Amino acid sequence: MRNKELGNDMPIGVGLIGLGTVGSGVVELLQDAPASLRRRKHVDFALRRVAVRDLDKPRSPALAPELLTEDAAEVVADPDVQLVVELTGAPPAFEWVSEALRQGKDVVTANKALLAERGEELFELALANGADLMFEASVAAGIPIIRSLRNGLVANRVESLYGILNGTTNYMLTRMSRGAGDYADVLKEAQDQGYAEPDPTMDVSGMDAAQKLAILCRIAFHCTGTGRDVFCEGIEQIESRDIEYARELGYAIKLLAIAKQQDGRVEARVHPAMVPEDALLANIHDEFNAIQVQGSAVGPQVFSGRGAGRLPTASAVVADMVELVERKAAGASTSIGDMILGEDAVAVVPIEDVQMRYFMRVLVRDQPGVLAGIARILAEERISIASVIQKERDFEGGSVPLVIVTHEAREAAMQQAQQAVATLDAVQGAVKLIRMEDL
Ligand code: NAP
Ligand code: HSE
């Protein structure tokens, strides 16, 4: 993309590492730049070098063969490359990105794992070398949530943040709620539709969302936690039956990423949650993502859109490229690292100390004293029962499902109660807990 008509004769040399789904989308957006992009005074990119894994793969859009290399280190080292765009998700990404920053080159990446787990090292490296590192596409792809937290909401203290940050699991839960089958059926459907990977672990376990939440927490709360510090429970144990009970109680089940200020620390957790069916997040369906932010000045705001895909993700990458160039042209003396690192960083609250309401579902033998026994265990843990549902009909060989909704309780107490209930003779199978969030 060249903007000669704007009189800028020095295009920014771009080195692209990765020309797959997102990389090819970036090339397409730069080649077909809309007027909004062409009008930006300092924006003049020239693609200098592109690294791929396999030179023989057909490429669309097509690129001059001499641009391509199988050696990403060549892209980083190329003296004509000032801006490195990493779009592989491959394990050596840390080496490529850190080397680029060491050389004082700016970097844009969509790599959430890299940012969530090693962001701090990379921002320090960027600061030490006068370079910048941008990563809008790493969370919720085309939704400008990072930019909004960094810029638009800068006058706010973020009080809480609730996100649907994983499209695959949102698609699966939506399909389950529409009667498309149980977990295994909707997983297969998500794979057939191209949402879920052949190995869906990162998505269904909640780890993908946890990494994204760690990145948001860094910006919104100055929280030092990595993806591994975020409490994480996936959707593997959610059954259609849970969704039916949730509906009976007026709730929907979503895989939520939740972060809240709590006495100078931050609650950060990802797990299936029951949310009131009229809440905005309960009505984000299929593969869509959404983030609800509670700001001290603006109150609640919701951002929603596609959280993955070729052009939605490329859109965020190009926005970062443009911001970097414009910041440089304006002689910005602060970097993204300045905004993210700092002495006032806060830690994550251990999940055991978090308080919320719970839905407990258990299959019990229909005999005297069973409900009393469970109520006694809850009372011993100082957990107050809000409501109970027991179906009268025979269910699975003489057993009946018992559903208990609690008032707010400490997670540690609820886990103790869960274990104790599971040991009762009349209880059959696992004691299912689903956390509740009254958004
Ligand atoms: P992808 O389609 O698998 O593409 C990966 C690209 O990287 C391919 O062009 C591949 O080359 C190249 N590559 C892999 N290993 C390489 C190596 N060792 N040296 C040089 N090139 C290498 O992946 P993607 O979906 O575009 O994802 C890219 C990044 O964006 C990941 O970090 C991902 O998490 C993130 N992201 C993706 C999405 C999305 O919707 N896809 C959304 C948000 C964030 P070949 O083409 O030769 O195989
Ligand atoms: N696998 C992710 C999702 C997209 O399903 O949302 C990339 O972050």
Coordinates of C-alpha atoms and ligand atoms in Angstrom, one line a residue:
M1 CA 0.0 0.0 0.0
R2 CA 1.5 3.3 -1.0
N3 CA 0.3 6.8 -0.5
K4 CA 2.4 8.8 -2.8
E5 CA -0.3 11.3 -3.4
L6 CA 0.0 12.3 0.3
G7 CA 3.6 13.3 -0.4
N8 CA 5.1 10.7 2.0
D9 CA 8.1 9.2 0.2
M10 CA 9.3 7.1 3.1
P11 CA 7.0 4.1 3.6
I12 CA 7.3 2.0 6.7
G13 CA 9.0 -1.3 6.0
V14 CA 6.8 -4.1 7.3
G15 CA 8.0 -7.6 7.9
L16 CA 5.2 -10.2 8.3
I17 CA 5.8 -13.5 10.1
G18 CA 2.9 -15.7 9.2
L19 CA 0.7 -15.6 6.1
G20 CA -2.1 -17.9 7.3
T21 CA -5.7 -17.0 8.2
V22 CA -4.9 -13.6 9.8
G23 CA -1.7 -12.8 7.9
S24 CA -3.4 -13.1 4.5
G25 CA -6.3 -11.0 5.9
V26 CA -3.8 -8.2 6.8
V27 CA -2.3 -8.3 3.3
E28 CA -5.8 -8.1 1.8
L29 CA -6.7 -5.1 4.0
L30 CA -3.5 -3.3 3.1
Q31 CA -3.9 -4.0 -0.6
D32 CA -7.5 -3.0 -0.7
A33 CA -7.1 -0.1 1.8
P34 CA -10.4 1.8 2.2
A35 CA -10.4 5.6 2.0
S36 CA -10.4 5.8 5.8
L37 CA -6.9 4.2 5.8
R38 CA -5.7 6.0 2.7
R39 CA -6.6 9.4 4.2
R40 CA -4.3 8.9 7.2
K41 CA -1.4 11.2 6.6
H42 CA 1.5 9.1 7.8
V43 CA 0.3 5.7 6.9
D44 CA 2.3 4.3 4.1
F45 CA 3.3 0.7 4.5
A46 CA 5.6 -1.3 2.2
L47 CA 5.7 -5.1 2.7
R48 CA 9.4 -6.0 2.6
R49 CA 9.6 -9.6 3.7
V50 CA 7.1 -12.4 4.7
A51 CA 8.0 -15.6 6.6
V52 CA 5.9 -18.8 6.1
R53 CA 6.5 -22.4 7.1
D54 CA 6.0 -23.8 3.6
L55 CA 7.2 -21.8 0.5
D56 CA 5.3 -24.2 -1.8
K57 CA 1.8 -23.5 -0.5
P58 CA -0.4 -21.5 -2.9
R59 CA -1.1 -18.0 -1.4
S60 CA -4.1 -15.7 -1.7
P61 CA -3.7 -12.8 -2.1
A62 CA -0.6 -13.7 -4.2
L63 CA 2.7 -12.1 -3.3
A64 CA 5.9 -11.7 -5.2
P65 CA 7.9 -14.9 -4.6
E66 CA 11.1 -13.0 -3.7
L67 CA 9.3 -11.5 -0.6
L68 CA 8.8 -14.9 0.9
T69 CA 11.2 -16.8 3.2
E70 CA 11.0 -19.9 5.4
D71 CA 13.3 -18.2 7.9
A72 CA 11.5 -15.8 10.3
A73 CA 14.8 -14.5 11.7
E74 CA 15.5 -13.1 8.2
V75 CA 12.4 -10.9 8.5
V76 CA 13.4 -9.6 11.9
A77 CA 17.0 -8.9 10.8
D78 CA 16.1 -7.2 7.5
P79 CA 17.4 -3.6 7.7
D80 CA 14.5 -2.4 5.5
V81 CA 11.9 -3.8 8.1
Q82 CA 11.0 -1.3 10.8
L83 CA 7.7 -2.9 11.9
V84 CA 7.4 -6.6 12.6
V85 CA 4.0 -8.2 12.5
E86 CA 3.9 -11.6 14.2
L87 CA 1.0 -13.8 13.1
T88 CA 2.0 -17.4 13.5
G89 CA 1.2 -18.5 17.1
A90 CA 4.3 -20.8 16.6
P91 CA 6.5 -21.6 19.6
P92 CA 9.5 -19.5 18.5
A93 CA 7.3 -16.4 18.4
F94 CA 8.9 -15.2 21.7
E95 CA 12.4 -15.4 20.2
W96 CA 11.3 -13.5 17.0
V97 CA 9.4 -10.8 18.9
S98 CA 12.0 -10.3 21.6
E99 CA 14.8 -10.0 19.0
A100 CA 12.8 -7.5 17.0
L101 CA 12.3 -5.4 20.2
R102 CA 15.9 -5.7 21.1
Q103 CA 16.7 -4.2 17.7
G104 CA 14.4 -1.3 18.5
K105 CA 11.8 -2.5 16.0
D106 CA 8.1 -2.1 16.8
V107 CA 6.0 -5.2 16.9
V108 CA 2.3 -6.0 16.4
T109 CA 1.1 -9.4 17.4
A110 CA -2.2 -11.3 17.7
N111 CA -0.6 -14.0 19.9
K112 CA -2.6 -14.1 23.2
A113 CA -0.5 -16.9 24.7
L114 CA 2.7 -14.9 24.2
L115 CA 1.2 -11.8 25.7
A116 CA -0.6 -13.5 28.6
E117 CA 2.4 -15.6 29.7
R118 CA 5.4 -13.4 28.8
G119 CA 4.0 -10.0 28.3
E120 CA 5.9 -8.4 31.1
E121 CA 9.3 -9.5 29.8
L122 CA 8.4 -8.2 26.4
F123 CA 7.1 -4.8 27.5
E124 CA 10.3 -4.4 29.6
L125 CA 12.4 -5.2 26.5
A126 CA 10.4 -2.8 24.4
L127 CA 10.8 0.0 26.9
A128 CA 14.6 -0.7 27.2
N129 CA 15.0 -0.4 23.5
G130 CA 12.7 2.4 22.6
A131 CA 10.3 0.1 20.8
D132 CA 6.6 -0.6 21.1
L133 CA 4.5 -3.7 21.2
M134 CA 0.8 -3.7 20.3
F135 CA -1.7 -6.6 20.6
E136 CA -5.3 -5.5 20.0
A137 CA -6.1 -8.6 18.0
S138 CA -5.0 -10.9 20.8
V139 CA -8.3 -10.4 22.7
A140 CA -11.7 -10.5 20.9
A141 CA -10.1 -9.9 17.5
G142 CA -11.9 -7.0 15.8
I143 CA -13.6 -5.6 18.9
P144 CA -11.4 -2.6 20.0
I145 CA -11.6 -3.5 23.7
I146 CA -7.9 -3.0 24.5
R147 CA -7.9 0.4 22.7
S148 CA -11.1 1.4 24.5
L149 CA -9.6 0.5 27.9
R150 CA -6.3 2.2 27.1
N151 CA -7.8 5.4 25.6
G152 CA -11.5 5.9 25.6
L153 CA -12.0 4.8 29.2
V154 CA -8.8 6.3 30.6
A155 CA -10.7 8.7 32.9
N156 CA -12.4 5.7 34.6
R157 CA -11.5 3.3 37.3
V158 CA -12.6 0.0 35.9
E159 CA -14.7 -1.7 38.5
S160 CA -15.6 -4.9 36.8
L161 CA -15.3 -6.6 33.5
Y162 CA -17.4 -9.6 32.3
G163 CA -16.5 -11.1 29.0
I164 CA -17.6 -13.8 26.6
L165 CA -14.1 -14.1 25.1
N166 CA -14.2 -17.5 23.4
G167 CA -16.4 -17.9 20.3
T168 CA -16.1 -21.7 20.0
T169 CA -17.6 -22.3 23.5
N170 CA -20.2 -19.6 23.0
Y171 CA -21.2 -21.4 19.8
M172 CA -21.4 -24.7 21.6
L173 CA -23.4 -23.4 24.5
T174 CA -25.8 -21.6 22.2
R175 CA -26.3 -24.8 20.2
M176 CA -26.9 -26.8 23.4
S177 CA -29.5 -24.3 24.5
R178 CA -31.3 -24.6 21.2
G179 CA -31.6 -28.4 21.6
A180 CA -28.9 -29.3 19.1
G181 CA -27.6 -32.1 21.4
D182 CA -25.2 -32.6 24.3
Y183 CA -21.6 -31.6 24.7
A184 CA -20.1 -34.2 22.3
D185 CA -22.7 -33.5 19.6
V186 CA -22.2 -29.7 19.6
L187 CA -18.4 -30.1 19.8
K188 CA -18.5 -32.1 16.6
E189 CA -20.7 -29.5 15.0
A190 CA -18.3 -26.7 16.1
Q191 CA -15.5 -28.6 14.5
D192 CA -17.4 -29.2 11.3
Q193 CA -18.2 -25.5 11.2
G194 CA -14.5 -24.6 11.5
Y195 CA -14.9 -22.9 14.9
A196 CA -13.3 -25.6 17.1
E197 CA -9.8 -26.9 16.3
P198 CA -9.3 -30.7 15.9
D199 CA -7.7 -30.5 19.4
P200 CA -10.3 -28.2 21.1
T201 CA -8.6 -28.3 24.6
M202 CA -7.6 -24.6 24.7
D203 CA -11.1 -23.5 23.9
V204 CA -13.3 -25.9 25.9
S205 CA -11.0 -25.9 29.0
G206 CA -11.4 -22.1 29.3
M207 CA -7.6 -21.6 28.9
D208 CA -8.0 -19.5 25.7
A209 CA -10.4 -17.2 27.6
A210 CA -8.2 -17.1 30.7
Q211 CA -5.2 -15.9 28.6
K212 CA -7.4 -13.2 27.1
L213 CA -8.7 -12.2 30.5
A214 CA -5.1 -12.0 31.9
I215 CA -4.3 -9.5 29.1
L216 CA -7.4 -7.4 29.8
C217 CA -6.6 -7.4 33.6
R218 CA -3.1 -6.1 32.9
I219 CA -4.6 -3.1 31.1
A220 CA -7.8 -2.5 33.1
F221 CA -6.4 -3.2 36.6
H222 CA -2.6 -3.2 36.3
C223 CA -2.7 -6.8 37.4
T224 CA 0.5 -8.8 37.1
G225 CA -1.3 -12.2 36.8
T226 CA -0.6 -14.5 33.8
G227 CA -3.2 -16.8 32.2
R228 CA -2.1 -19.4 34.7
D229 CA -3.1 -17.2 37.6
V230 CA -6.6 -16.9 36.3
F231 CA -8.9 -19.5 37.9
C232 CA -10.1 -21.6 35.0
E233 CA -12.9 -24.2 34.6
G234 CA -14.1 -25.2 31.2
I235 CA -17.5 -26.3 29.7
E236 CA -16.7 -30.0 29.5
Q237 CA -19.0 -30.9 32.3
I238 CA -22.0 -28.8 31.2
E239 CA -25.0 -31.0 30.2
S240 CA -28.2 -30.1 28.3
R241 CA -29.9 -30.8 31.6
D242 CA -28.0 -28.0 33.4
I243 CA -29.1 -25.6 30.6
E244 CA -32.8 -26.8 31.1
Y245 CA -32.6 -26.2 34.9
A246 CA -31.0 -22.8 34.3
R247 CA -33.8 -21.8 32.0
E248 CA -36.4 -23.0 34.6
L249 CA -34.7 -20.6 37.1
G250 CA -34.6 -17.7 34.5
Y251 CA -30.9 -18.1 33.7
A252 CA -28.7 -18.9 30.7
I253 CA -25.3 -20.6 30.9
K254 CA -22.3 -18.8 29.4
L255 CA -18.6 -19.3 29.7
L256 CA -17.7 -16.1 31.4
A257 CA -14.4 -14.4 31.9
I258 CA -14.8 -12.2 35.0
A259 CA -12.5 -9.6 36.6
K260 CA -13.4 -7.3 39.5
Q261 CA -11.7 -5.0 41.9
Q262 CA -11.6 -6.5 45.3
D263 CA -9.9 -4.6 48.2
G264 CA -6.8 -3.6 46.2
R265 CA -6.6 -7.0 44.4
V266 CA -8.4 -8.4 41.4
E267 CA -10.7 -11.3 41.1
A268 CA -9.9 -13.1 37.8
R269 CA -11.7 -16.2 36.8
V270 CA -13.1 -18.1 33.8
H271 CA -15.9 -20.6 34.3
P272 CA -19.4 -21.5 33.1
A273 CA -21.8 -19.1 34.9
M274 CA -25.5 -18.8 35.1
V275 CA -26.5 -15.3 34.1
P276 CA -30.1 -13.8 34.2
E277 CA -31.7 -14.5 30.8
D278 CA -32.5 -10.9 30.2
A279 CA -28.8 -9.7 30.8
L280 CA -27.1 -8.4 27.7
L281 CA -24.4 -11.1 27.9
A282 CA -27.0 -13.9 28.1
N283 CA -28.1 -12.7 24.6
I284 CA -24.8 -12.9 22.9
H285 CA -25.2 -16.0 20.8
D286 CA -23.3 -18.3 18.4
E287 CA -19.6 -17.5 17.9
F288 CA -19.9 -13.8 18.9
N289 CA -17.9 -12.3 21.7
A290 CA -18.8 -9.5 24.1
I291 CA -17.3 -7.6 27.0
Q292 CA -19.3 -5.6 29.6
V293 CA -17.2 -3.0 31.4
Q294 CA -18.3 -1.1 34.4
G295 CA -16.4 2.2 34.5
S296 CA -16.5 4.5 37.5
A297 CA -17.5 7.5 35.3
V298 CA -19.3 5.9 32.3
G299 CA -21.2 3.2 34.1
P300 CA -21.8 0.0 32.2
Q301 CA -20.8 -0.4 28.5
V302 CA -21.0 -3.4 26.3
F303 CA -18.7 -4.1 23.3
S304 CA -19.8 -6.9 21.0
G305 CA -18.8 -8.5 17.7
R306 CA -16.8 -11.3 16.1
G307 CA -14.0 -12.4 18.3
A308 CA -12.1 -14.4 15.6
G309 CA -11.9 -14.9 11.8
R310 CA -9.7 -13.7 9.0
L311 CA -10.8 -10.1 8.4
P312 CA -12.1 -9.3 12.0
T313 CA -8.7 -10.2 13.4
A314 CA -6.8 -8.6 10.6
S315 CA -8.8 -5.4 11.2
A316 CA -7.4 -5.1 14.7
V317 CA -3.8 -5.9 13.5
V318 CA -4.0 -3.1 10.9
A319 CA -5.4 -0.7 13.5
D320 CA -2.3 -1.4 15.7
M321 CA 0.0 -0.8 12.7
V322 CA -1.6 2.5 12.0
E323 CA -1.5 3.6 15.6
L324 CA 2.2 2.7 15.9
V325 CA 3.1 4.7 12.8
E326 CA 1.0 7.7 14.0
R327 CA 2.5 7.6 17.5
K328 CA 6.0 7.7 16.0
A329 CA 5.1 10.5 13.6
A330 CA 3.7 12.5 16.5
G331 CA 6.9 11.9 18.4
A332 CA 5.1 10.2 21.3
S333 CA 7.4 9.9 24.2
T334 CA 5.4 7.3 26.1
S335 CA 4.9 3.7 24.9
I336 CA 2.3 1.1 25.6
G337 CA 4.8 -0.5 28.0
D338 CA 4.7 2.7 30.1
M339 CA 1.0 2.4 30.4
I340 CA 1.2 -1.3 31.4
L341 CA 4.2 -1.7 33.6
G342 CA 4.5 0.2 36.9
E343 CA 5.0 0.0 40.6
D344 CA 1.3 -0.1 41.4
A345 CA 0.7 -3.5 40.0
V346 CA -1.8 -5.7 41.8
A347 CA -2.2 -9.4 42.4
V348 CA -5.0 -11.9 41.7
V349 CA -7.3 -12.9 44.6
P350 CA -7.2 -16.7 45.2
I351 CA -10.4 -18.3 44.1
E352 CA -11.0 -19.7 47.6
D353 CA -11.6 -16.1 48.8
V354 CA -14.1 -15.2 46.2
Q355 CA -17.8 -15.0 47.1
M356 CA -20.8 -15.7 44.8
R357 CA -24.0 -17.6 44.5
Y358 CA -24.0 -21.3 43.5
F359 CA -26.3 -23.7 41.7
M360 CA -25.8 -27.3 43.0
R361 CA -27.2 -30.2 41.2
V362 CA -27.1 -33.7 42.6
L363 CA -28.8 -37.0 41.8
V364 CA -30.2 -38.6 45.1
R365 CA -32.1 -41.6 46.2
D366 CA -35.7 -40.4 47.0
Q367 CA -35.8 -41.4 50.7
P368 CA -36.3 -39.7 54.1
G369 CA -33.5 -37.5 55.5
V370 CA -31.6 -36.9 52.2
L371 CA -32.5 -33.3 51.8
A372 CA -31.9 -32.7 55.5
G373 CA -28.5 -34.3 55.3
I374 CA -27.4 -32.0 52.4
A375 CA -28.9 -29.0 54.2
R376 CA -26.9 -29.9 57.4
I377 CA -23.7 -29.9 55.4
L378 CA -24.4 -26.6 53.8
A379 CA -25.3 -25.1 57.3
E380 CA -22.1 -26.4 58.7
E381 CA -20.2 -24.5 56.0
R382 CA -22.4 -21.4 56.8
I383 CA -24.0 -21.6 53.4
S384 CA -27.5 -20.3 53.2
I385 CA -30.0 -22.0 50.8
A386 CA -32.0 -19.6 48.6
S387 CA -34.2 -22.2 46.8
V388 CA -34.6 -25.9 46.2
I389 CA -36.1 -27.8 43.3
Q390 CA -36.8 -31.5 43.5
K391 CA -38.6 -33.3 40.7
E392 CA -41.2 -35.8 41.8
R393 CA -41.0 -38.1 38.9
D394 CA -38.8 -41.2 38.9
F395 CA -35.5 -40.5 37.3
E396 CA -32.6 -42.8 36.4
G397 CA -33.5 -45.9 38.4
G398 CA -35.4 -44.5 41.4
S399 CA -33.2 -41.5 41.9
V400 CA -34.3 -37.9 41.6
P401 CA -32.4 -34.8 40.7
L402 CA -32.2 -32.2 43.4
V403 CA -31.2 -28.6 42.6
I404 CA -30.2 -26.2 45.3
V405 CA -29.5 -22.5 44.7
T406 CA -27.5 -20.8 47.5
H407 CA -27.2 -17.2 48.7
E408 CA -23.7 -15.7 48.4
A409 CA -21.1 -18.0 49.8
R410 CA -17.3 -18.3 49.9
E411 CA -15.8 -20.6 47.2
A412 CA -13.7 -22.4 49.8
A413 CA -16.8 -23.3 51.8
M414 CA -18.7 -24.3 48.7
Q415 CA -15.9 -26.7 47.7
Q416 CA -15.9 -28.2 51.2
A417 CA -19.6 -28.7 51.0
Q418 CA -19.4 -30.2 47.5
Q419 CA -16.9 -32.8 48.7
A420 CA -18.9 -33.6 51.8
V421 CA -22.2 -34.0 49.9
A422 CA -20.5 -36.4 47.5
T423 CA -19.7 -38.8 50.4
L424 CA -23.4 -39.2 51.4
D425 CA -24.7 -42.7 50.7
A426 CA -27.9 -41.4 49.1
V427 CA -26.0 -39.3 46.6
Q428 CA -25.3 -40.9 43.2
G429 CA -22.6 -39.6 40.9
A430 CA -20.9 -36.2 40.9
V431 CA -22.1 -33.2 42.7
K432 CA -22.4 -30.5 40.0
L433 CA -21.7 -26.9 40.9
I434 CA -22.3 -24.0 38.6
R435 CA -21.4 -20.4 39.7
M436 CA -24.0 -17.7 39.3
E437 CA -23.5 -14.1 38.4
D438 CA -26.3 -11.5 38.6
L439 CA -24.8 -9.1 36.1
Ligands
NAP1 P1 -2.6 -20.0 10.8 O1 -3.7 -19.8 9.8 O2 -2.3 -21.4 11.2 O3 -1.3 -19.3 10.1 C1 -0.1 -19.4 10.7 C2 0.9 -18.9 9.7 O4 2.2 -18.9 10.3 C3 1.0 -19.7 8.4 O5 1.2 -18.8 7.3 C4 2.3 -20.5 8.7 O6 3.0 -20.8 7.4 C5 3.1 -19.6 9.5 N1 4.1 -20.3 10.3 C6 3.9 -21.2 11.2 N2 5.1 -21.6 11.8 C7 6.0 -20.9 11.2 C8 7.4 -20.8 11.3 N3 8.1 -21.6 12.2 N4 8.1 -20.0 10.5 C9 7.5 -19.1 9.7 N5 6.1 -19.1 9.5 C10 5.4 -20.0 10.3 O7 -2.9 -19.1 12.1 P2 -3.8 -17.9 12.3 O8 -5.2 -18.4 12.5 O9 -3.6 -16.9 11.2 O10 -3.3 -17.3 13.7 C11 -2.2 -16.5 13.8 C12 -2.1 -15.8 15.1 O11 -3.3 -15.0 15.3 C13 -2.1 -16.8 16.3 O12 -1.3 -16.3 17.3 C14 -3.5 -16.9 16.8 O13 -3.7 -17.2 18.1 C15 -3.9 -15.4 16.5 N6 -5.4 -15.2 16.4 C16 -6.0 -15.9 15.4 C17 -7.4 -15.6 15.2 C18 -8.2 -16.3 14.1 O14 -9.4 -16.0 14.0 N7 -7.6 -17.1 13.3 C19 -8.0 -14.7 16.1 C20 -7.3 -14.0 17.1 C21 -6.0 -14.3 17.2 P3 2.3 -21.7 6.3 O15 1.2 -20.8 5.7 O16 3.4 -22.0 5.3 O17 1.7 -22.9 7.0
HSE2 N1 -10.4 -20.0 19.4 C1 -10.8 -18.7 19.7 C2 -12.3 -18.7 19.9 C3 -10.4 -17.7 18.6 O1 -13.0 -19.7 19.7 O2 -12.8 -17.6 20.3 C4 -9.0 -17.2 18.7 O3 -8.8 -16.5 19.8

